[in-house]
mmCIF file of C-alpha atoms in Angstrom:
data_model
loop_
_atom_site.group_PDB
_atom_site.id
_atom_site.type_symbol
_atom_site.label_atom_id
_atom_site.label_comp_id
_atom_site.label_asym_id
_atom_site.label_seq_id
_atom_site.Cartn_x
_atom_site.Cartn_y
_atom_site.Cartn_z
ATOM 1 C CA MET A 1 122.652 268.136 138.762
ATOM 2 C CA LYS A 2 123.288 265.755 135.933
ATOM 3 C CA PHE A 3 120.861 265.595 133.035
ATOM 4 C CA ILE A 4 119.875 261.979 133.704
ATOM 5 C CA ASP A 5 119.603 262.582 137.444
ATOM 6 C CA ALA A 6 117.124 265.355 136.727
ATOM 7 C CA GLY A 7 114.750 262.685 135.563
ATOM 8 C CA PHE A 8 114.283 263.989 132.050
ATOM 9 C CA LEU A 9 114.561 260.526 130.538
ATOM 10 C CA GLN A 10 113.272 258.490 133.445
ATOM 11 C CA PRO A 11 110.667 255.837 132.497
ATOM 12 C CA THR A 12 107.880 257.764 134.234
ATOM 13 C CA ASN A 13 108.659 260.967 132.354
ATOM 14 C CA THR A 14 106.720 260.084 129.222
ATOM 15 C CA LYS A 15 105.743 263.695 128.508
ATOM 16 C CA ASN A 16 109.389 264.820 128.391
ATOM 17 C CA ILE A 17 110.340 261.890 126.191
ATOM 18 C CA TYR A 18 107.640 262.891 123.728
ATOM 19 C CA ARG A 19 108.821 266.516 123.786
ATOM 20 C CA LEU A 20 112.411 265.508 123.109
ATOM 21 C CA SER A 21 111.307 263.117 120.363
ATOM 22 C CA PHE A 22 109.201 265.825 118.746
ATOM 23 C CA LEU A 23 112.174 268.207 118.709
ATOM 24 C CA ILE A 24 114.449 265.530 117.239
ATOM 25 C CA ILE A 25 111.971 264.617 114.487
ATOM 26 C CA ILE A 26 111.515 268.298 113.536
ATOM 27 C CA LEU A 27 115.263 268.853 113.230
ATOM 28 C CA TYR A 28 115.716 265.529 111.469
ATOM 29 C CA THR A 29 112.956 266.264 108.952
ATOM 30 C CA ILE A 30 114.528 269.636 108.131
ATOM 31 C CA SER A 31 117.905 267.979 107.609
ATOM 32 C CA LEU A 32 116.341 265.331 105.376
ATOM 33 C CA PHE A 33 114.411 267.605 103.022
ATOM 34 C CA TYR A 34 116.352 270.865 103.143
ATOM 35 C CA ASN A 35 119.093 270.074 100.618
ATOM 36 C CA LEU A 36 117.318 267.665 98.273
ATOM 37 C CA TYR A 37 117.597 270.104 95.374
ATOM 38 C CA HIS A 38 121.296 270.959 95.683
ATOM 39 C CA ALA A 39 123.166 268.047 94.065
ATOM 40 C CA PRO A 40 122.694 267.460 90.318
ATOM 41 C CA LEU A 41 121.045 264.247 89.170
ATOM 42 C CA TYR A 42 123.422 261.277 88.979
ATOM 43 C CA SER A 43 123.560 257.491 88.618
ATOM 44 C CA GLU A 44 120.055 256.168 87.801
ATOM 45 C CA GLU A 45 118.314 259.473 88.523
ATOM 46 C CA PRO A 46 118.443 261.033 85.031
ATOM 47 C CA ARG A 47 116.857 257.930 83.508
ATOM 48 C CA ARG A 48 114.108 257.827 86.137
ATOM 49 C CA ALA A 49 113.468 261.526 85.588
ATOM 50 C CA LEU A 50 113.182 261.113 81.819
ATOM 51 C CA VAL A 51 110.798 258.154 82.108
ATOM 52 C CA ALA A 52 108.546 260.056 84.540
ATOM 53 C CA LEU A 53 108.548 263.153 82.343
ATOM 54 C CA GLU A 54 107.630 261.153 79.232
ATOM 55 C CA MET A 55 104.776 259.538 81.165
ATOM 56 C CA LEU A 56 103.328 263.009 81.688
ATOM 57 C CA LEU A 57 103.999 264.186 78.143
ATOM 58 C CA ASN A 58 102.545 261.030 76.531
ATOM 59 C CA ASN A 59 99.764 260.639 79.111
ATOM 60 C CA ASN A 60 100.610 256.931 79.238
ATOM 61 C CA PHE A 61 101.156 255.494 82.714
ATOM 62 C CA ILE A 62 101.388 251.843 81.669
ATOM 63 C CA VAL A 63 104.279 251.623 79.174
ATOM 64 C CA THR A 64 107.560 253.276 80.137
ATOM 65 C CA THR A 65 109.563 254.965 77.395
ATOM 66 C CA ILE A 66 112.867 256.746 76.881
ATOM 67 C CA LEU A 67 112.952 259.149 73.945
ATOM 68 C CA ASN A 68 109.631 257.579 72.903
ATOM 69 C CA GLU A 69 111.234 254.137 72.588
ATOM 70 C CA THR A 70 109.771 251.402 74.770
ATOM 71 C CA PHE A 71 111.874 250.926 77.886
ATOM 72 C CA TYR A 72 111.507 247.355 79.152
ATOM 73 C CA ASP A 73 112.214 247.703 82.828
ATOM 74 C CA HIS A 74 110.374 247.355 86.115
ATOM 75 C CA PRO A 75 106.603 247.906 86.263
ATOM 76 C CA PRO A 76 105.595 251.573 86.272
ATOM 77 C CA LEU A 77 104.420 252.377 89.819
ATOM 78 C CA TRP A 78 107.612 254.139 90.930
ATOM 79 C CA ASN A 79 107.659 256.203 87.752
ATOM 80 C CA ILE A 80 104.007 257.121 88.364
ATOM 81 C CA VAL A 81 104.942 258.286 91.878
ATOM 82 C CA LEU A 82 107.734 260.432 90.423
ATOM 83 C CA ALA A 83 105.359 261.842 87.814
ATOM 84 C CA GLY A 84 102.896 262.755 90.564
ATOM 85 C CA SER A 85 105.649 264.492 92.515
ATOM 86 C CA ILE A 86 106.615 266.447 89.390
ATOM 87 C CA LYS A 87 103.019 267.578 88.981
ATOM 88 C CA LEU A 88 102.990 268.680 92.631
ATOM 89 C CA PHE A 89 106.366 270.426 92.910
ATOM 90 C CA GLY A 90 107.343 271.122 89.303
ATOM 91 C CA TYR A 91 110.133 269.564 87.253
ATOM 92 C CA ASN A 92 113.128 269.910 89.560
ATOM 93 C CA THR A 93 115.492 267.762 91.602
ATOM 94 C CA PHE A 94 113.500 268.300 94.805
ATOM 95 C CA ALA A 95 110.372 266.840 93.187
ATOM 96 C CA LEU A 96 112.284 263.797 91.957
ATOM 97 C CA ARG A 97 113.898 263.065 95.318
ATOM 98 C CA PHE A 98 110.986 263.927 97.584
ATOM 99 C CA PRO A 99 109.233 260.502 97.276
ATOM 100 C CA SER A 100 112.325 258.630 98.503
ATOM 101 C CA ALA A 101 112.889 260.973 101.438
ATOM 102 C CA PHE A 102 109.212 260.868 102.397
ATOM 103 C CA SER A 103 109.110 257.056 102.132
ATOM 104 C CA PHE A 104 112.183 256.875 104.340
ATOM 105 C CA LEU A 105 110.619 259.082 107.006
ATOM 106 C CA LEU A 106 107.314 257.217 106.809
ATOM 107 C CA THR A 107 109.086 253.878 107.308
ATOM 108 C CA GLY A 108 110.697 255.277 110.440
ATOM 109 C CA ILE A 109 107.320 256.441 111.776
ATOM 110 C CA ILE A 110 105.761 253.022 111.127
ATOM 111 C CA THR A 111 108.729 251.329 112.802
ATOM 112 C CA PHE A 112 108.187 253.551 115.860
ATOM 113 C CA TYR A 113 104.471 252.748 115.952
ATOM 114 C CA MET A 114 105.009 248.996 115.808
ATOM 115 C CA GLY A 115 107.812 249.048 118.372
ATOM 116 C CA ARG A 116 105.818 251.188 120.788
ATOM 117 C CA LYS A 117 102.674 249.091 120.416
ATOM 118 C CA TYR A 118 104.281 245.689 120.932
ATOM 119 C CA ILE A 119 107.298 246.458 123.157
ATOM 120 C CA GLY A 120 107.212 249.937 124.660
ATOM 121 C CA LEU A 121 107.765 253.659 124.104
ATOM 122 C CA LYS A 122 111.549 253.662 124.487
ATOM 123 C CA PHE A 123 111.936 250.637 122.239
ATOM 124 C CA GLY A 124 109.796 252.276 119.576
ATOM 125 C CA LEU A 125 111.782 255.508 119.714
ATOM 126 C CA LEU A 126 115.174 253.810 119.623
ATOM 127 C CA SER A 127 114.220 251.375 116.858
ATOM 128 C CA ALA A 128 112.961 254.233 114.675
ATOM 129 C CA LEU A 129 115.987 256.383 115.482
ATOM 130 C CA TYR A 130 118.507 253.684 114.623
ATOM 131 C CA TYR A 131 116.720 253.075 111.350
ATOM 132 C CA LEU A 132 116.638 256.762 110.460
ATOM 133 C CA VAL A 133 120.343 257.340 111.185
ATOM 134 C CA CYS A 134 121.504 254.262 109.282
ATOM 135 C CA ALA A 135 124.377 255.694 107.240
ATOM 136 C CA ASP A 136 123.644 254.110 103.850
ATOM 137 C CA LEU A 137 119.997 255.096 104.047
ATOM 138 C CA TYR A 138 120.344 258.601 105.442
ATOM 139 C CA PHE A 139 123.286 259.773 103.335
ATOM 140 C CA TYR A 140 122.495 258.029 100.052
ATOM 141 C CA PHE A 141 119.275 256.101 99.396
ATOM 142 C CA SER A 142 116.921 258.660 100.952
ATOM 143 C CA LEU A 143 118.474 261.445 98.869
ATOM 144 C CA THR A 144 118.075 259.928 95.416
ATOM 145 C CA ALA A 145 115.252 259.413 92.956
ATOM 146 C CA GLU A 146 115.868 255.679 92.912
ATOM 147 C CA ILE A 147 113.255 253.026 93.545
ATOM 148 C CA ASP A 148 114.655 251.236 96.563
ATOM 149 C CA ILE A 149 113.402 253.134 99.633
ATOM 150 C CA PHE A 150 109.849 253.259 98.287
ATOM 151 C CA TYR A 151 109.994 249.548 97.492
ATOM 152 C CA SER A 152 111.326 248.835 100.975
ATOM 153 C CA LEU A 153 108.373 250.710 102.480
ATOM 154 C CA LEU A 154 105.851 248.589 100.566
ATOM 155 C CA VAL A 155 107.528 245.307 101.511
ATOM 156 C CA ILE A 156 107.826 246.139 105.196
ATOM 157 C CA LEU A 157 104.179 247.284 105.297
ATOM 158 C CA SER A 158 103.226 243.884 103.942
ATOM 159 C CA ILE A 159 105.391 242.105 106.510
ATOM 160 C CA PHE A 160 104.130 244.262 109.371
ATOM 161 C CA SER A 161 100.560 243.462 108.290
ATOM 162 C CA VAL A 162 101.226 239.749 108.712
ATOM 163 C CA PHE A 163 102.375 240.117 112.306
ATOM 164 C CA HIS A 164 100.013 242.918 113.376
ATOM 165 C CA PHE A 165 96.765 241.371 112.194
ATOM 166 C CA TYR A 166 97.770 237.830 113.149
ATOM 167 C CA GLN A 167 98.078 239.034 116.737
ATOM 168 C CA GLN A 168 94.528 240.380 116.476
ATOM 169 C CA LYS A 169 93.251 237.288 114.608
ATOM 170 C CA ARG A 170 91.722 239.514 111.923
ATOM 171 C CA LEU A 171 92.301 237.240 108.952
ATOM 172 C CA TYR A 172 90.745 239.319 106.196
ATOM 173 C CA HIS A 173 92.841 242.281 107.299
ATOM 174 C CA LEU A 174 95.950 240.090 107.584
ATOM 175 C CA PHE A 175 95.828 238.629 104.101
ATOM 176 C CA GLY A 176 94.110 241.615 102.521
ATOM 177 C CA PHE A 177 96.705 244.187 103.559
ATOM 178 C CA ALA A 178 99.641 241.784 103.144
ATOM 179 C CA TYR A 179 98.702 241.041 99.529
ATOM 180 C CA PHE A 180 97.656 244.640 98.849
ATOM 181 C CA PHE A 181 101.084 246.038 99.711
ATOM 182 C CA ILE A 182 102.982 243.190 98.073
ATOM 183 C CA THR A 183 100.943 243.668 94.887
ATOM 184 C CA LEU A 184 101.983 247.321 94.921
ATOM 185 C CA ALA A 185 105.554 246.088 95.421
ATOM 186 C CA PHE A 186 105.142 243.881 92.340
ATOM 187 C CA LEU A 187 103.898 246.897 90.377
ATOM 188 C CA THR A 188 107.070 248.633 91.556
ATOM 189 C CA LYS A 189 109.798 246.028 91.057
ATOM 190 C CA GLY A 190 108.389 242.857 89.573
ATOM 191 C CA PHE A 191 108.175 239.140 90.290
ATOM 192 C CA ALA A 192 110.588 238.847 93.232
ATOM 193 C CA SER A 193 108.162 240.759 95.446
ATOM 194 C CA PHE A 194 105.867 237.774 95.911
ATOM 195 C CA ALA A 195 108.725 235.736 97.401
ATOM 196 C CA PHE A 196 108.631 237.990 100.459
ATOM 197 C CA ILE A 197 105.008 237.315 101.312
ATOM 198 C CA ILE A 198 104.989 233.626 100.350
ATOM 199 C CA ILE A 199 107.989 232.799 102.510
ATOM 200 C CA THR A 200 106.942 235.049 105.391
ATOM 201 C CA LEU A 201 103.436 233.609 105.585
ATOM 202 C CA GLY A 202 104.681 230.050 105.225
ATOM 203 C CA VAL A 203 107.381 230.282 107.882
ATOM 204 C CA TYR A 204 105.419 232.367 110.388
ATOM 205 C CA LEU A 205 102.326 230.190 110.182
ATOM 206 C CA LEU A 206 104.498 227.077 110.389
ATOM 207 C CA TYR A 207 106.154 228.451 113.522
ATOM 208 C CA ASN A 208 102.723 229.080 115.049
ATOM 209 C CA ARG A 209 101.442 225.695 113.860
ATOM 210 C CA ASP A 210 98.694 227.455 111.933
ATOM 211 C CA LEU A 211 99.395 226.457 108.324
ATOM 212 C CA LYS A 212 95.720 225.686 107.832
ATOM 213 C CA LEU A 213 95.187 229.431 107.408
ATOM 214 C CA LEU A 214 96.836 229.170 103.995
ATOM 215 C CA PHE A 215 93.749 227.241 102.905
ATOM 216 C CA SER A 216 91.282 229.629 104.507
ATOM 217 C CA TRP A 217 88.867 231.724 102.464
ATOM 218 C CA PRO A 218 90.500 235.050 103.493
ATOM 219 C CA HIS A 219 93.841 233.864 102.102
ATOM 220 C CA ILE A 220 92.374 232.340 98.953
ATOM 221 C CA PHE A 221 90.322 235.465 98.268
ATOM 222 C CA SER A 222 93.247 237.861 98.860
ATOM 223 C CA ALA A 223 95.692 235.812 96.777
ATOM 224 C CA ALA A 224 93.149 235.499 93.960
ATOM 225 C CA LEU A 225 92.481 239.246 94.011
ATOM 226 C CA SER A 226 96.220 239.947 93.860
ATOM 227 C CA ALA A 227 96.602 237.551 90.932
ATOM 228 C CA ALA A 228 93.677 239.265 89.185
ATOM 229 C CA VAL A 229 95.367 242.661 89.532
ATOM 230 C CA VAL A 230 98.593 241.271 88.059
ATOM 231 C CA TYR A 231 96.675 239.651 85.195
ATOM 232 C CA PHE A 232 94.747 242.864 84.524
ATOM 233 C CA TYR A 233 97.998 244.868 84.453
ATOM 234 C CA PHE A 234 99.580 242.486 81.957
ATOM 235 C CA TYR A 235 96.388 242.484 79.887
ATOM 236 C CA ILE A 236 96.435 246.268 79.613
ATOM 237 C CA TYR A 237 100.161 246.307 78.889
ATOM 238 C CA GLY A 238 99.667 243.746 76.122
ATOM 239 C CA SER A 239 97.237 246.093 74.399
ATOM 240 C CA TYR A 240 100.088 248.595 73.969
ATOM 241 C CA GLU A 241 103.279 246.571 73.529
ATOM 242 C CA ASP A 242 104.790 243.097 73.115
ATOM 243 C CA LEU A 243 103.802 241.409 76.383
ATOM 244 C CA GLY A 244 106.040 238.360 75.882
ATOM 245 C CA LYS A 245 109.160 240.476 75.503
ATOM 246 C CA TYR A 246 108.207 242.602 78.493
ATOM 247 C CA ILE A 247 107.718 239.588 80.788
ATOM 248 C CA SER A 248 110.983 238.097 79.534
ATOM 249 C CA GLU A 249 112.881 241.301 80.289
ATOM 250 C CA MET A 250 111.262 241.617 83.719
ATOM 251 C CA TRP A 251 112.148 238.019 84.568
ATOM 252 C CA GLU A 252 115.729 238.631 83.463
ATOM 253 C CA LEU A 253 115.991 241.519 85.957
ATOM 254 C CA THR A 254 114.786 239.165 88.698
ATOM 255 C CA HIS A 255 117.094 236.392 87.499
ATOM 256 C CA GLN A 256 120.149 238.655 87.779
ATOM 257 C CA ARG A 257 119.565 239.116 91.524
ATOM 258 C CA THR A 258 119.161 235.462 92.475
ATOM 259 C CA LEU A 259 121.382 232.447 92.793
ATOM 260 C CA LEU A 260 120.233 231.414 89.334
ATOM 261 C CA GLY A 261 122.331 234.152 87.799
ATOM 262 C CA ASP A 262 125.749 233.303 89.287
ATOM 263 C CA ARG A 263 128.411 230.633 89.146
ATOM 264 C CA PHE A 264 129.492 228.433 92.037
ATOM 265 C CA SER A 265 132.452 230.713 92.861
ATOM 266 C CA GLY A 266 130.061 233.663 93.094
ATOM 267 C CA ILE A 267 127.823 231.717 95.492
ATOM 268 C CA ILE A 268 130.775 230.915 97.775
ATOM 269 C CA LYS A 269 131.857 234.565 97.733
ATOM 270 C CA HIS A 270 128.304 235.566 98.572
ATOM 271 C CA LEU A 271 128.204 233.184 101.552
ATOM 272 C CA ILE A 272 131.358 234.761 102.973
ATOM 273 C CA PHE A 273 130.776 238.456 102.364
ATOM 274 C CA TYR A 274 127.006 238.866 102.358
ATOM 275 C CA PRO A 275 126.473 238.626 106.162
ATOM 276 C CA LEU A 276 129.345 241.063 106.753
ATOM 277 C CA ASN A 277 127.957 243.413 104.136
ATOM 278 C CA PHE A 278 124.508 243.365 105.677
ATOM 279 C CA VAL A 279 125.881 243.990 109.169
ATOM 280 C CA ALA A 280 127.737 247.018 107.755
ATOM 281 C CA VAL A 281 124.592 248.339 106.091
ATOM 282 C CA ILE A 282 122.640 248.512 109.369
ATOM 283 C CA PHE A 283 125.436 250.208 111.347
ATOM 284 C CA PRO A 284 125.343 251.651 114.061
ATOM 285 C CA ALA A 285 122.612 249.294 115.304
ATOM 286 C CA THR A 286 124.982 246.366 114.764
ATOM 287 C CA LEU A 287 126.900 247.430 117.868
ATOM 288 C CA PHE A 288 124.079 245.879 119.892
ATOM 289 C CA LEU A 289 125.100 242.469 118.537
ATOM 290 C CA LEU A 290 127.920 242.599 121.082
ATOM 291 C CA PHE A 291 125.346 242.256 123.862
ATOM 292 C CA ILE A 292 122.614 240.137 122.316
ATOM 293 C CA TRP A 293 124.321 236.810 122.991
ATOM 294 C CA LYS A 294 123.807 237.036 126.735
ATOM 295 C CA LYS A 295 121.419 234.402 128.027
ATOM 296 C CA GLU A 296 119.306 237.067 129.698
ATOM 297 C CA GLN A 297 118.856 238.930 126.413
ATOM 298 C CA ILE A 298 117.925 235.759 124.565
ATOM 299 C CA ARG A 299 115.342 234.941 127.250
ATOM 300 C CA ASN A 300 113.896 238.453 126.897
ATOM 301 C CA ILE A 301 113.584 238.050 123.140
ATOM 302 C CA LYS A 302 111.773 234.726 123.558
ATOM 303 C CA THR A 303 109.104 236.406 125.690
ATOM 304 C CA GLN A 304 108.247 238.968 122.990
ATOM 305 C CA PRO A 305 106.341 237.691 119.910
ATOM 306 C CA TYR A 306 107.312 240.841 117.993
ATOM 307 C CA LEU A 307 111.015 240.205 118.558
ATOM 308 C CA ILE A 308 110.686 236.513 117.763
ATOM 309 C CA PHE A 309 108.978 237.315 114.468
ATOM 310 C CA PHE A 310 111.665 239.727 113.298
ATOM 311 C CA SER A 311 114.529 237.697 114.751
ATOM 312 C CA TYR A 312 113.529 234.919 112.384
ATOM 313 C CA TYR A 313 113.142 237.410 109.591
ATOM 314 C CA PHE A 314 116.508 239.070 110.170
ATOM 315 C CA TYR A 315 118.385 235.830 110.799
ATOM 316 C CA CYS A 316 117.133 234.206 107.624
ATOM 317 C CA LYS A 317 118.026 237.230 105.504
ATOM 318 C CA LEU A 318 121.437 237.631 107.082
ATOM 319 C CA PHE A 319 122.448 234.117 106.053
ATOM 320 C CA SER A 320 120.433 234.105 102.850
ATOM 321 C CA LEU A 321 121.308 231.235 100.549
ATOM 322 C CA LEU A 322 119.993 227.987 101.967
ATOM 323 C CA ASP A 323 119.605 228.689 105.642
ATOM 324 C CA PHE A 324 118.117 226.328 108.195
ATOM 325 C CA THR A 325 116.673 228.064 111.241
ATOM 326 C CA TRP A 326 116.143 225.667 114.107
ATOM 327 C CA SER A 327 113.616 226.041 116.873
ATOM 328 C CA LYS A 328 111.877 223.646 119.214
ATOM 329 C CA ASP A 329 108.759 223.985 117.061
ATOM 330 C CA ALA A 330 109.959 223.993 113.476
ATOM 331 C CA ILE A 331 112.774 223.899 110.957
ATOM 332 C CA CYS A 332 112.499 226.785 108.533
ATOM 333 C CA LEU A 333 114.097 226.772 105.099
ATOM 334 C CA TYR A 334 114.616 230.109 103.403
ATOM 335 C CA VAL A 335 115.838 230.752 99.881
ATOM 336 C CA PHE A 336 116.335 234.455 99.228
ATOM 337 C CA PRO A 337 117.587 236.485 96.298
ATOM 338 C CA TYR A 338 120.789 238.406 96.743
ATOM 339 C CA GLY A 339 122.783 241.116 95.053
ATOM 340 C CA ASP A 340 124.129 244.541 95.963
ATOM 341 C CA ASN A 341 123.199 246.681 98.947
ATOM 342 C CA ARG A 342 119.852 247.619 97.432
ATOM 343 C CA THR A 343 118.511 244.109 98.029
ATOM 344 C CA HIS A 344 119.026 244.602 101.774
ATOM 345 C CA LEU A 345 116.692 247.537 102.106
ATOM 346 C CA PRO A 346 113.361 245.757 102.673
ATOM 347 C CA PHE A 347 114.928 244.016 105.670
ATOM 348 C CA VAL A 348 116.573 246.953 107.405
ATOM 349 C CA PRO A 349 113.514 248.066 109.452
ATOM 350 C CA SER A 350 113.077 244.495 110.688
ATOM 351 C CA THR A 351 116.491 244.471 112.375
ATOM 352 C CA TRP A 352 115.602 246.879 115.150
#
């Protein structure tokens, strides 16, 4: 009897699906963490390792340094995470790479939870699986001590919060968690983080004809609290180092990854190659694009608020420059930063 005919993966066989999923996640987790310590540090990893180590030696978790010279870079949260991992596992390559691998796995688990809750068990499993086997993420980003996977986790948690709590009409939770995670993202990678939440809230509430929520007390309170945290961070930083130079350097990092930092020829090149590049990044899930254009599939998507939400999100990122997204309810204008593959990462979980 064939495996499928035996009913192992039939829709009613939920228990067997869970057993198979549990086995897969155990084997996958072993494969993810087992060899983290083998390869020597490379690319950005040695610098991240040195910054985290000096944080511990100097007992200063606000100002980043290299060889005791101020290192004007991103805010310090990622380096603090690395320092914590060093304290937990010792100073070794496994400790430095563990936070990225764990963030990657956690993003997959959250993707499964959201997919199962709003679509179904099989959808949740497949969406998480396709995220976790994405080649760029599995073979590179999850195995390095770089910032990007952790940053992606924070951004997608913020975006998930918008959809999840809007469905439940729990406004303080919606804005509170959305701004909480995006503030952590700011403390990880700087100013560009707030673009994610501003645009997502604006477009999603516009689509639902609920823009008045932007003027509600839950939103005002959450945004004000986020701004207070940012102000407090800069205030503390200014007591140690030149705050003006630090903000200037941080803005320059943001500037380099937006349209502001390129010539017209670079913008045209971006328009041509960026969508293709993004489609390549999320392979093998992009194979499903061959089937999504069927009228039946489009009708199915329109009946699922979860899919509508992330279809907008994915579509606008895929054609990120000045992209008009038409619907019967609204015209949405997105302006996104762009750059190398690392700028794609916050959007990858939303494509499933």
